[in-house]
Coordinates of C-alpha atoms and ligand atoms in Angstrom, one line a residue:
Chain A
M1 CA 6.8 -10.3 12.3
L2 CA 7.9 -13.9 12.9
L3 CA 5.8 -14.9 9.8
M4 CA 8.0 -13.1 7.8
L5 CA 11.0 -15.6 8.4
R6 CA 9.0 -18.2 6.7
R7 CA 8.6 -16.1 3.6
P8 CA 11.2 -16.6 0.7
F9 CA 11.6 -12.7 0.1
F10 CA 13.2 -12.5 3.7
W11 CA 15.9 -14.5 2.5
I12 CA 16.3 -13.0 -0.5
I13 CA 16.7 -9.5 1.1
A14 CA 19.2 -11.2 3.7
L15 CA 21.1 -12.7 0.5
A16 CA 21.3 -9.4 -1.2
V17 CA 22.7 -7.3 1.9
V18 CA 25.2 -9.9 2.5
A19 CA 26.3 -9.9 -1.0
F20 CA 26.6 -6.1 -0.9
A21 CA 28.6 -6.2 2.2
L22 CA 31.1 -9.1 1.2
A23 CA 31.7 -8.2 -2.6
P24 CA 34.1 -5.5 -1.9
V25 CA 35.5 -7.1 0.8
V26 CA 36.6 -10.1 -1.1
G27 CA 39.2 -8.2 -3.4
N28 CA 39.7 -5.4 -0.9
D29 CA 38.3 -3.3 -3.9
V30 CA 37.9 0.1 -2.6
S31 CA 36.5 1.6 -5.9
M32 CA 33.7 -1.2 -6.0
R33 CA 33.0 -0.2 -2.4
E34 CA 32.4 3.4 -3.2
S35 CA 30.3 2.4 -6.3
L36 CA 28.5 0.0 -4.0
L37 CA 27.9 2.7 -1.2
L38 CA 26.2 5.0 -4.0
D39 CA 24.1 2.1 -5.1
A40 CA 23.0 1.3 -1.4
L41 CA 22.1 4.9 -0.9
Y42 CA 20.1 5.2 -4.0
I43 CA 18.2 2.0 -3.0
T44 CA 17.5 3.5 0.5
L45 CA 16.2 6.7 -1.1
A46 CA 14.2 4.8 -3.8
S47 CA 12.5 2.5 -1.3
N48 CA 11.3 4.8 1.1
L49 CA 9.9 6.9 -1.5
N50 CA 8.2 4.2 -2.8
L51 CA 6.2 4.1 0.6
M52 CA 4.6 7.4 -0.5
L53 CA 4.7 7.0 -4.3
G54 CA 4.0 3.3 -5.0
Y55 CA 2.1 2.3 -1.7
A56 CA 0.0 5.5 -1.0
G57 CA 0.0 6.9 -4.4
Y58 CA 1.8 10.4 -3.4
V59 CA 4.1 11.7 -5.5
N60 CA 6.8 13.5 -3.4
F61 CA 9.3 15.5 -5.0
G62 CA 10.7 16.5 -1.7
S63 CA 11.9 13.4 -0.4
I64 CA 15.6 14.5 -0.7
V65 CA 14.7 17.2 2.3
F66 CA 14.6 14.0 4.6
F67 CA 18.2 13.2 3.0
G68 CA 19.3 16.8 3.6
L69 CA 18.1 17.4 6.8
G70 CA 19.4 14.1 8.4
G71 CA 23.0 15.2 7.1
Y72 CA 22.7 18.7 8.6
I73 CA 21.4 17.5 12.0
C74 CA 24.1 14.5 12.1
V75 CA 26.9 17.0 11.0
W76 CA 26.0 19.6 13.5
L77 CA 25.7 17.1 16.6
V78 CA 29.3 15.8 15.7
N79 CA 30.6 19.1 14.9
S80 CA 29.1 21.3 17.5
Y81 CA 28.7 18.9 20.4
N82 CA 31.2 16.3 19.7
W83 CA 28.4 13.8 19.6
P84 CA 29.8 10.2 18.4
L85 CA 28.2 9.0 15.0
I86 CA 25.8 6.7 16.2
P87 CA 23.7 8.9 18.6
S88 CA 24.0 11.6 15.9
L89 CA 22.5 9.4 13.4
I90 CA 19.5 8.3 15.4
V91 CA 18.7 11.7 16.6
A92 CA 18.9 12.8 13.1
G93 CA 16.4 9.9 12.1
L94 CA 13.8 10.6 14.9
G95 CA 14.2 14.4 14.3
V96 CA 13.5 14.5 10.7
S97 CA 11.0 11.7 11.1
G98 CA 9.1 13.9 13.9
L99 CA 9.3 17.0 11.8
A100 CA 7.7 15.1 8.9
L101 CA 5.0 13.8 11.0
I102 CA 3.8 17.3 11.9
F103 CA 4.4 18.4 8.3
G104 CA 2.4 15.8 6.9
F105 CA -0.9 16.3 8.5
G106 CA -0.4 19.7 7.0
I107 CA 0.5 19.1 3.2
L108 CA -1.2 15.8 3.2
R109 CA -4.8 17.5 3.0
L110 CA -3.3 18.3 -0.7
R111 CA -4.2 15.8 -3.4
G112 CA -2.5 14.8 -6.8
A113 CA -0.6 17.8 -8.3
F114 CA -1.2 19.9 -5.6
F115 CA 0.4 17.8 -3.3
A116 CA 3.6 17.3 -5.6
L117 CA 3.9 21.2 -6.0
A118 CA 3.7 21.8 -2.3
T119 CA 6.3 19.2 -1.8
I120 CA 8.5 21.2 -3.8
G121 CA 7.6 24.1 -2.2
V122 CA 8.9 22.1 0.9
I123 CA 12.5 21.6 -0.6
E124 CA 12.6 25.4 -1.4
A125 CA 11.4 26.5 2.2
V126 CA 13.8 24.2 3.8
Q127 CA 16.9 25.2 1.6
A128 CA 16.1 28.8 2.2
F129 CA 15.7 28.2 5.8
V130 CA 19.4 26.5 6.0
E131 CA 21.0 29.1 4.0
N132 CA 20.0 31.6 6.4
F133 CA 20.8 29.9 9.5
T134 CA 24.1 30.7 10.9
P135 CA 24.5 27.9 13.4
W136 CA 24.7 25.7 10.3
G137 CA 27.2 27.7 8.2
G138 CA 24.5 29.2 6.1
S139 CA 25.0 28.8 2.5
A140 CA 28.6 28.4 2.8
G141 CA 27.8 24.9 4.7
V142 CA 30.0 22.9 7.5
Y143 CA 33.2 21.5 7.2
L144 CA 34.0 18.6 9.7
S145 CA 37.8 18.1 11.0
G146 CA 39.6 15.1 10.1
E147 CA 39.6 14.4 14.1
I148 CA 36.2 13.0 13.6
F149 CA 37.2 9.8 12.2
K150 CA 39.6 9.0 15.0
P151 CA 37.0 7.0 17.2
L152 CA 36.3 5.0 14.0
G153 CA 40.1 3.8 13.7
G154 CA 41.4 6.4 11.2
P155 CA 39.8 7.5 8.0
A156 CA 40.6 4.2 6.1
H157 CA 39.0 2.2 8.6
A158 CA 36.0 4.6 8.9
L159 CA 35.2 4.4 5.3
W160 CA 34.6 0.7 5.6
I161 CA 32.6 1.0 8.9
I162 CA 30.3 3.5 7.0
Y163 CA 30.1 1.6 3.9
F164 CA 28.6 -1.4 6.1
M165 CA 26.5 0.8 8.2
M166 CA 24.9 2.3 4.7
V167 CA 24.2 -1.4 3.8
A168 CA 22.5 -2.0 7.1
V169 CA 20.3 0.8 6.1
M170 CA 19.7 -0.2 2.9
G171 CA 18.7 -3.8 4.5
L172 CA 16.7 -1.9 6.9
S173 CA 15.0 -0.1 4.1
L174 CA 13.9 -3.2 2.2
Y175 CA 12.8 -5.1 5.4
L176 CA 10.5 -2.2 5.9
S177 CA 9.0 -1.8 2.8
F178 CA 8.3 -5.6 2.8
A179 CA 6.8 -5.6 6.5
I180 CA 4.9 -2.5 5.6
K181 CA 3.6 -4.2 2.2
T182 CA 2.5 -7.1 4.0
S183 CA 0.9 -5.4 7.1
K184 CA -2.6 -4.0 7.7
F185 CA -1.1 -0.5 7.6
G186 CA 0.4 -1.3 4.1
L187 CA -3.1 -2.6 2.9
G188 CA -5.0 0.4 3.8
L189 CA -1.9 2.3 2.0
L190 CA -2.6 0.8 -1.1
A191 CA -6.3 1.3 -0.6
I192 CA -5.4 5.2 -0.3
G193 CA -3.4 4.7 -3.5
Q194 CA -6.0 3.1 -5.4
N195 CA -9.0 5.3 -4.2
E196 CA -8.8 7.6 -1.4
D197 CA -12.6 8.5 -1.2
A198 CA -13.5 4.7 -1.3
A199 CA -10.6 3.8 1.2
A200 CA -11.9 6.4 3.7
I201 CA -15.6 5.1 3.5
L202 CA -14.4 1.7 4.1
G203 CA -13.1 2.6 7.2
V204 CA -9.2 3.6 6.4
P205 CA -8.1 6.4 8.8
T206 CA -6.9 8.2 5.6
S207 CA -5.3 11.4 7.2
R208 CA -3.5 9.7 10.1
Y209 CA -2.2 6.9 7.8
K210 CA -0.9 9.2 5.0
A211 CA 0.9 11.6 7.7
L212 CA 2.5 8.1 9.4
V213 CA 3.9 6.9 6.1
Y214 CA 5.2 10.3 5.2
S215 CA 7.1 10.0 8.7
V216 CA 8.1 6.6 8.3
S217 CA 9.4 7.3 4.8
A218 CA 11.8 10.1 6.4
F219 CA 13.6 7.8 9.1
L220 CA 15.9 5.7 7.1
P221 CA 16.8 8.6 4.5
A222 CA 17.7 11.1 7.1
I223 CA 20.2 8.5 8.6
A224 CA 21.6 7.6 5.2
G225 CA 21.9 11.2 4.6
G226 CA 23.9 11.6 8.1
L227 CA 26.2 8.8 7.0
Y228 CA 26.6 10.5 3.5
F229 CA 27.7 13.8 4.7
F230 CA 29.7 12.5 7.7
K231 CA 31.8 10.4 5.2
S232 CA 32.1 13.6 2.9
A233 CA 32.8 15.7 6.3
F234 CA 31.3 18.5 4.4
I235 CA 27.6 19.5 3.6
Q236 CA 26.4 23.0 1.8
P237 CA 22.6 23.5 1.1
S238 CA 23.2 22.9 -2.8
D239 CA 24.0 19.3 -2.1
A240 CA 21.9 18.5 0.4
F241 CA 18.5 19.8 -0.9
D242 CA 19.2 18.9 -4.6
L243 CA 16.0 18.3 -6.6
S244 CA 17.3 16.7 -9.3
L245 CA 18.4 13.6 -6.9
S246 CA 14.7 13.7 -5.9
T247 CA 13.3 13.4 -9.1
E248 CA 15.7 10.5 -9.9
A249 CA 14.3 8.5 -6.9
L250 CA 11.1 9.3 -8.8
V251 CA 12.3 8.0 -11.9
V252 CA 14.1 4.9 -10.5
G253 CA 10.6 3.8 -8.9
M254 CA 8.9 3.9 -12.3
L255 CA 11.8 2.1 -13.9
G256 CA 11.5 -0.8 -11.4
G257 CA 7.8 -0.9 -10.9
E258 CA 5.8 1.7 -8.3
G259 CA 4.9 -0.5 -5.2
T260 CA 7.3 -3.4 -5.6
V261 CA 10.0 -3.8 -3.1
T262 CA 12.2 -5.9 -5.4
G263 CA 11.2 -3.7 -8.7
V264 CA 12.4 -0.4 -6.9
A265 CA 15.6 -1.9 -5.4
I266 CA 16.8 -3.2 -9.0
G267 CA 15.9 -0.2 -10.7
A268 CA 18.0 1.9 -8.5
F269 CA 20.8 -0.1 -8.6
L270 CA 20.7 -0.4 -12.3
Y271 CA 19.8 3.2 -12.4
E272 CA 23.0 4.4 -10.4
E273 CA 25.5 1.9 -12.1
L274 CA 24.1 3.5 -15.6
R275 CA 24.5 6.9 -14.2
G276 CA 28.0 5.9 -12.8
Y277 CA 29.1 4.7 -16.5
L278 CA 27.4 8.0 -18.2
L279 CA 29.5 10.3 -15.9
T280 CA 32.7 8.6 -16.4
S281 CA 32.3 7.7 -20.4
S282 CA 33.8 10.4 -22.4
T283 CA 30.8 10.1 -25.2
F284 CA 28.0 10.5 -22.5
A285 CA 29.2 12.9 -19.6
N286 CA 27.4 15.7 -20.9
F287 CA 24.2 13.8 -21.8
Q288 CA 23.6 11.9 -18.6
L289 CA 20.1 13.8 -17.9
V290 CA 18.9 13.2 -21.6
V291 CA 19.7 9.8 -21.3
S292 CA 17.8 9.2 -18.2
G293 CA 15.1 11.5 -19.5
A294 CA 14.6 9.1 -22.8
L295 CA 14.7 6.2 -20.6
L296 CA 11.8 7.5 -18.5
L297 CA 10.1 8.1 -21.7
L298 CA 10.5 4.6 -23.1
I299 CA 9.4 3.0 -19.5
V300 CA 6.1 5.2 -19.4
L301 CA 5.4 4.7 -23.2
F302 CA 6.1 1.1 -23.3
F303 CA 6.3 -0.5 -19.9
P304 CA 3.8 1.2 -17.7
G305 CA 4.4 -1.2 -14.9
G306 CA 8.2 -0.8 -14.8
L307 CA 10.5 -3.8 -14.7
M308 CA 8.6 -5.6 -12.2
G309 CA 5.3 -5.0 -14.3
F310 CA 7.2 -6.7 -17.1
I311 CA 8.4 -9.8 -15.2
Y312 CA 5.2 -10.4 -13.3
S313 CA 3.2 -10.5 -16.5
R314 CA 5.9 -12.7 -18.4
F315 CA 6.8 -15.0 -15.3
P316 CA 3.3 -14.9 -13.3
R317 CA 5.0 -17.1 -10.6
T318 CA 7.4 -14.6 -9.6
Q319 CA 4.4 -12.5 -8.0
K320 CA 4.4 -14.9 -5.1
V321 CA 7.8 -14.8 -4.5
L322 CA 9.0 -11.1 -5.1
E323 CA 7.1 -8.9 -3.4
Chain B
M1 CA -38.3 -3.7 17.0
T2 CA -35.5 -1.1 18.4
A3 CA -34.6 1.6 16.2
L4 CA -30.9 1.4 14.8
L5 CA -30.7 4.3 12.7
V6 CA -32.7 7.6 13.5
L7 CA -32.8 10.7 11.6
E8 CA -34.1 13.6 13.0
K9 CA -34.8 16.8 11.1
V10 CA -31.9 16.4 9.0
G11 CA -31.2 18.8 6.0
K12 CA -28.2 19.7 3.3
R13 CA -28.3 22.5 1.0
F14 CA -25.8 22.7 -2.1
G15 CA -25.6 26.4 -2.9
G16 CA -29.0 27.4 -3.7
L17 CA -30.5 23.7 -4.0
Q18 CA -31.8 22.2 -1.1
A19 CA -31.1 18.5 -1.5
V20 CA -32.4 17.2 1.8
K21 CA -34.7 19.1 3.9
D22 CA -36.1 18.3 7.3
L23 CA -36.0 14.7 7.1
S24 CA -37.0 12.1 9.9
F25 CA -37.2 8.6 10.0
E26 CA -35.8 5.6 11.5
V27 CA -34.5 2.3 10.3
R28 CA -35.3 -0.6 12.7
E29 CA -33.1 -3.4 13.6
G30 CA -33.6 -6.4 11.1
E31 CA -35.6 -4.8 8.6
I32 CA -35.2 -4.2 4.8
L33 CA -36.1 -0.5 4.5
G34 CA -36.6 0.8 1.0
L35 CA -35.8 4.3 -0.2
I36 CA -37.3 5.2 -3.4
G37 CA -38.0 8.7 -5.2
P38 CA -37.6 10.3 -8.5
N39 CA -34.2 11.3 -9.9
G40 CA -32.4 14.0 -7.8
A41 CA -34.8 13.4 -4.9
G42 CA -31.7 13.4 -2.7
K43 CA -31.2 9.8 -1.8
S44 CA -27.7 9.3 -2.7
T45 CA -27.0 12.6 -1.0
L46 CA -28.8 11.0 2.3
F47 CA -26.5 8.2 2.4
N48 CA -23.5 10.6 2.1
L49 CA -24.9 12.3 5.1
I50 CA -25.2 9.2 7.0
N51 CA -21.8 7.9 6.3
G52 CA -19.8 11.3 6.7
V53 CA -19.4 12.1 3.2
F54 CA -21.0 15.4 3.6
A55 CA -22.0 16.9 7.5
P56 CA -25.8 17.9 7.5
D57 CA -26.3 21.5 7.8
T58 CA -29.2 20.8 10.4
G59 CA -30.7 17.9 12.3
R60 CA -29.3 15.1 14.2
I61 CA -28.3 11.3 13.1
T62 CA -28.0 8.7 15.5
F63 CA -26.5 4.9 15.2
V64 CA -27.1 2.5 18.0
G65 CA -27.9 5.1 20.5
T66 CA -24.6 7.1 19.4
D67 CA -24.5 10.7 17.8
I68 CA -22.8 10.2 14.7
T69 CA -23.8 13.4 13.0
G70 CA -20.6 15.1 10.7
E71 CA -18.4 12.2 12.0
K72 CA -15.7 11.4 9.6
P73 CA -16.4 8.4 7.1
Y74 CA -13.9 6.0 8.4
R75 CA -15.1 6.7 12.0
V76 CA -18.8 5.9 10.8
A77 CA -17.6 2.5 9.4
R78 CA -16.0 1.5 13.0
H79 CA -19.8 1.9 14.2
G80 CA -20.9 -0.8 11.7
L81 CA -22.1 1.0 9.3
A82 CA -21.2 -0.1 5.5
R83 CA -22.5 1.1 2.0
T84 CA -22.1 0.6 -1.6
H85 CA -21.9 3.4 -4.2
Q86 CA -24.4 4.0 -7.1
I87 CA -21.2 4.7 -9.1
V88 CA -19.1 1.8 -8.4
Q89 CA -15.9 2.6 -6.6
P90 CA -13.6 -0.6 -7.1
L91 CA -9.9 -0.4 -6.1
T92 CA -9.0 -1.3 -9.5
N93 CA -5.5 -2.7 -9.3
M94 CA -6.5 -5.0 -6.2
T95 CA -7.8 -8.3 -6.4
V96 CA -11.5 -8.9 -5.3
L97 CA -10.3 -10.6 -2.3
E98 CA -8.0 -7.9 -1.2
N99 CA -10.8 -5.3 -1.9
C100 CA -12.9 -7.2 0.6
T101 CA -9.9 -7.5 2.8
V102 CA -9.7 -3.6 3.4
G103 CA -13.4 -3.9 4.2
A104 CA -13.0 -6.6 6.7
C105 CA -9.6 -5.0 8.3
F106 CA -11.0 -1.7 8.7
G107 CA -14.6 -2.2 9.4
K108 CA -16.8 -2.9 12.5
D109 CA -14.6 -5.2 14.3
N110 CA -11.1 -3.8 13.1
L111 CA -9.7 -7.1 12.7
P112 CA -6.1 -7.9 12.4
L113 CA -5.1 -9.1 8.5
H114 CA -5.4 -13.0 8.7
R115 CA -8.7 -12.9 10.4
A116 CA -9.9 -10.2 7.8
R117 CA -8.9 -12.6 5.0
A118 CA -11.2 -15.2 6.2
A119 CA -14.1 -12.9 6.6
A120 CA -13.5 -11.2 3.3
R121 CA -13.4 -14.9 1.7
D122 CA -16.8 -15.4 3.2
A123 CA -18.3 -12.3 1.8
V124 CA -16.9 -13.3 -1.5
A125 CA -18.7 -16.7 -1.3
V126 CA -22.0 -15.1 -0.3
T127 CA -21.9 -12.9 -3.0
G128 CA -21.1 -15.5 -5.6
L129 CA -17.8 -13.9 -6.4
Q130 CA -15.5 -17.2 -5.3
D131 CA -14.4 -17.8 -9.0
R132 CA -13.2 -14.1 -9.6
A133 CA -11.7 -14.1 -6.1
E134 CA -8.2 -13.5 -7.5
A135 CA -8.9 -11.4 -10.4
R136 CA -8.2 -7.8 -10.4
A137 CA -11.4 -5.5 -9.8
S138 CA -10.6 -3.7 -13.2
Q139 CA -11.4 -7.1 -14.8
L140 CA -14.8 -7.6 -13.7
T141 CA -17.9 -6.9 -15.7
I142 CA -20.2 -4.1 -14.3
A143 CA -22.3 -7.0 -12.9
G144 CA -19.3 -8.1 -11.2
K145 CA -18.2 -4.8 -9.8
K146 CA -21.7 -4.3 -8.7
R147 CA -21.1 -7.6 -6.7
L148 CA -17.8 -6.6 -5.5
E149 CA -19.2 -3.5 -4.0
L150 CA -21.9 -5.4 -2.1
A151 CA -19.0 -8.2 -1.1
R152 CA -16.6 -5.3 0.4
A153 CA -19.5 -3.8 2.3
L154 CA -20.5 -7.1 4.1
A155 CA -17.0 -8.1 4.5
A156 CA -16.8 -5.2 7.1
Q157 CA -19.5 -7.3 9.3
P158 CA -21.8 -3.9 9.4
K159 CA -25.0 -4.1 11.4
L160 CA -26.3 -1.7 9.1
L161 CA -25.9 -2.0 5.1
M162 CA -26.4 0.8 2.9
L163 CA -27.2 0.0 -0.9
D164 CA -27.4 2.5 -3.5
E165 CA -29.0 1.2 -6.7
V166 CA -27.2 -2.2 -6.5
L167 CA -29.7 -3.6 -9.3
A168 CA -29.3 -0.8 -11.8
G169 CA -27.4 -1.9 -14.8
L170 CA -28.1 -5.6 -14.2
N171 CA -29.8 -8.0 -16.6
P172 CA -32.9 -10.1 -15.5
T173 CA -30.8 -13.1 -14.5
E174 CA -28.4 -10.8 -12.7
V175 CA -31.1 -9.0 -11.2
E176 CA -32.5 -12.4 -9.8
H177 CA -29.4 -13.4 -8.3
M178 CA -28.6 -10.3 -6.4
I179 CA -31.7 -10.1 -4.8
G180 CA -31.2 -13.7 -3.4
V181 CA -28.0 -12.5 -1.9
I182 CA -29.6 -9.4 -0.3
R183 CA -32.1 -12.0 0.9
R184 CA -29.5 -14.1 2.1
I185 CA -27.6 -11.1 3.8
R186 CA -30.7 -10.1 5.3
E187 CA -31.4 -13.7 7.0
R188 CA -27.9 -13.2 8.7
G189 CA -29.4 -10.6 10.9
V190 CA -28.0 -7.5 8.9
T191 CA -30.2 -4.5 9.0
I192 CA -30.5 -3.1 5.3
L193 CA -31.2 0.5 3.8
M194 CA -31.5 -0.1 0.3
I195 CA -32.1 2.8 -2.6
E196 CA -33.8 1.5 -5.8
H197 CA -35.6 2.4 -9.0
L198 CA -36.5 -1.2 -9.8
M199 CA -40.0 -0.9 -8.4
Q200 CA -40.9 -4.8 -8.5
A201 CA -37.8 -5.7 -6.5
I202 CA -38.0 -3.0 -3.8
M203 CA -41.6 -3.5 -3.6
S204 CA -41.1 -7.3 -2.8
L205 CA -37.8 -7.1 -0.9
S206 CA -38.6 -4.5 1.6
D207 CA -40.5 -4.7 5.0
R208 CA -41.3 -0.6 4.8
I209 CA -40.5 1.8 2.4
V210 CA -39.9 5.6 2.6
V211 CA -40.6 8.0 -0.5
L212 CA -38.4 11.0 -0.8
N213 CA -39.3 13.9 -3.1
F214 CA -37.4 17.1 -3.7
G215 CA -35.6 16.3 -0.6
Q216 CA -38.6 15.6 1.9
K217 CA -40.6 12.8 2.9
L218 CA -43.5 12.1 1.0
A219 CA -44.8 8.9 2.5
E220 CA -43.8 5.9 4.6
G221 CA -45.3 2.5 5.4
V222 CA -45.5 -1.0 4.1
P223 CA -45.0 -1.3 0.2
A224 CA -48.8 -1.9 -0.6
E225 CA -49.6 1.4 1.5
V226 CA -47.1 3.4 0.0
A227 CA -48.1 2.2 -3.7
Q228 CA -51.8 3.5 -2.8
H229 CA -50.7 6.9 -1.5
P230 CA -52.0 9.5 -3.9
Q231 CA -49.0 12.0 -3.5
V232 CA -46.7 9.2 -4.1
I233 CA -48.7 8.2 -7.5
E234 CA -48.7 12.0 -8.3
A235 CA -45.3 12.3 -7.8
Y236 CA -44.4 9.2 -10.1
L237 CA -47.1 10.4 -12.6
G238 CA -44.2 12.8 -14.1
N239 CA -42.9 9.1 -15.2
P240 CA -45.9 7.2 -16.2
K241 CA -43.6 4.1 -16.6
L242 CA -42.8 4.0 -13.3
A243 CA -46.4 5.0 -11.9
A244 CA -47.5 1.8 -13.9
E245 CA -45.0 0.0 -12.3
L246 CA -45.7 1.2 -9.0
Q247 CA -49.0 0.2 -9.6
G248 CA -48.1 -3.3 -11.0
S249 CA -45.9 -4.0 -8.3
S250 CA -48.1 -3.6 -5.5
A251 CA -51.2 -5.2 -7.3
Ligands
ATP401 N1 -21.9 17.2 -4.2 C1 -22.9 17.8 -4.7 N2 -22.7 19.2 -5.1 C2 -23.9 20.0 -5.7 N3 -25.0 19.3 -5.7 C3 -25.1 18.3 -5.5 C4 -24.0 17.4 -5.1 N4 -24.5 16.1 -4.9 C5 -25.8 16.0 -5.2 N5 -26.1 17.3 -5.8 C6 -27.5 17.6 -6.2 O1 -28.3 17.1 -5.2 C7 -29.7 16.5 -5.9 C8 -29.9 15.2 -5.0 O2 -28.9 14.2 -5.8 P1 -28.8 12.8 -5.1 O3 -27.5 12.4 -5.9 O4 -28.9 12.7 -4.0 O5 -30.1 12.4 -5.9 P2 -30.6 10.9 -6.0 O6 -32.2 10.6 -5.1 O7 -29.6 10.0 -5.6 O8 -30.8 10.7 -7.5 P3 -30.8 9.4 -8.5 O9 -31.8 8.5 -8.4 O10 -30.5 10.1 -9.8 O11 -29.5 8.7 -7.8 C9 -29.3 16.7 -7.3 O12 -30.1 17.9 -7.9 C10 -27.8 16.6 -7.3 O13 -27.6 17.5 -8.6
MG402 MG1 -28.4 8.5 -6.1

């Protein structure tokens, strides 16, 4: 772990996190903060999905379930039991990770398209369960009272604290991706992603590793979900388990370069900025999905390695620095 | 000499096809045991049974005194048993060195990453792939990929190395080189069980030979014995060219 400190990439991540934290503070720019909060959220979701998709080679359409369930657990603990935010977030993260571990051993027996389909099934099943689960408000959802922001110094102050926490979660996601990529666990995952049967014959404990990475990839998205829905003070199933957000996280990974830490982060950032622009522009507001669809097609056709694949091939030396 | 791997009455059926039947033999420590037999005799299937890709229907497989029958491939690898594939299985987007590091990390000694890299470098050097160490596996020629199979298995520091037709598809110079590599590996004290169709090579490399036909053992013995064995010659007479090679190589 200490060895990571000697890697330039460690400091590049630190720099990005500091830049995120300071940028809106400098001009006390609230609208910039809101836009960067969504960027940080997208980077968190895409980086953790990348552990499954880019490292282990498993297409998970259900990554948003981690985000949504984390949101529900956190909101429920805050609302029904008056828990403070931080313990609620931690329990949400651990709870969702634990569920993913149990689930992972089951559905990760499936491969390729079968696994991808099963993950869509997971979204549907969890959403159906929550819609019928009265303690979580069923399909109407849960509203939080304005009181919840009091311990954080009132709404205005709370929004800043939540923003810094989201940036911290983003930073942890990037470090997690980096640490796994440079570890033995990561090497085993990459081997699984290349050729699972060969990996097993070389001694990689494939079932255990797959379930483990599925579970690990659930932890920070669940915390991000908790933060996001605490901030909204409202959660309902259709927002929490939105398949299109899952799909966008996949697109972002391919856009930036599956399996790279930098590419996925930059991809998520650019995608979210572009989406923000399209949504607010009067010309494109209704074409947001058309544009992202076209973008995906272009990448798949012309830049199969994504943004990072392109940069690596143009400037091979960057491979030594940018993970 | 002590037995490293012992097979007792091992059998495997695929639907209506008895691919391996009542097969018993042992691989002794330090030897090169050659496994030959016509196409479809069940040689590769036997490798799959030993390293856990399939569980045998019947019989028992013991490795260094431990019963490994039906164990999962990754567990078998930990016991110190590594193999190559007849159809190469490179981790295509990883470099040669990374491929070997996977072998070393998850092989017999379960090495931490930095020590695995050293073991991988060593295996790369032994197989003569130094110049290609940083190349992606997908960029190698078929001969290179064959060597990579061997290097990766070797990086696991196995007690027993199982080679499935590592000479197939190589030109005479490459075959020559590969035979040298196999000899060097054996000198390091690694026991080898190898499948090969190239008669001349297998007859000169092996200490002993087991002949398989229709999933059953046809003969077992030192190369000269086996080559004179009437049933073996008969089995190979279906393929006059091989029969001639068999005769030629023992003479
Ligand atoms: N997974 C499988 N499912 C069904 N049949 C199989 C399977 N694997 C092998 N077989 C059959 O078992 C028999 C033995 O095959 P195997 O690959 O072991 O032969 P081999 O001795 O290695 O032949 P070769 O010299 O051609 O490599 C063949 O008839 C083959 O078709
Ligand atoms: Mg074969």
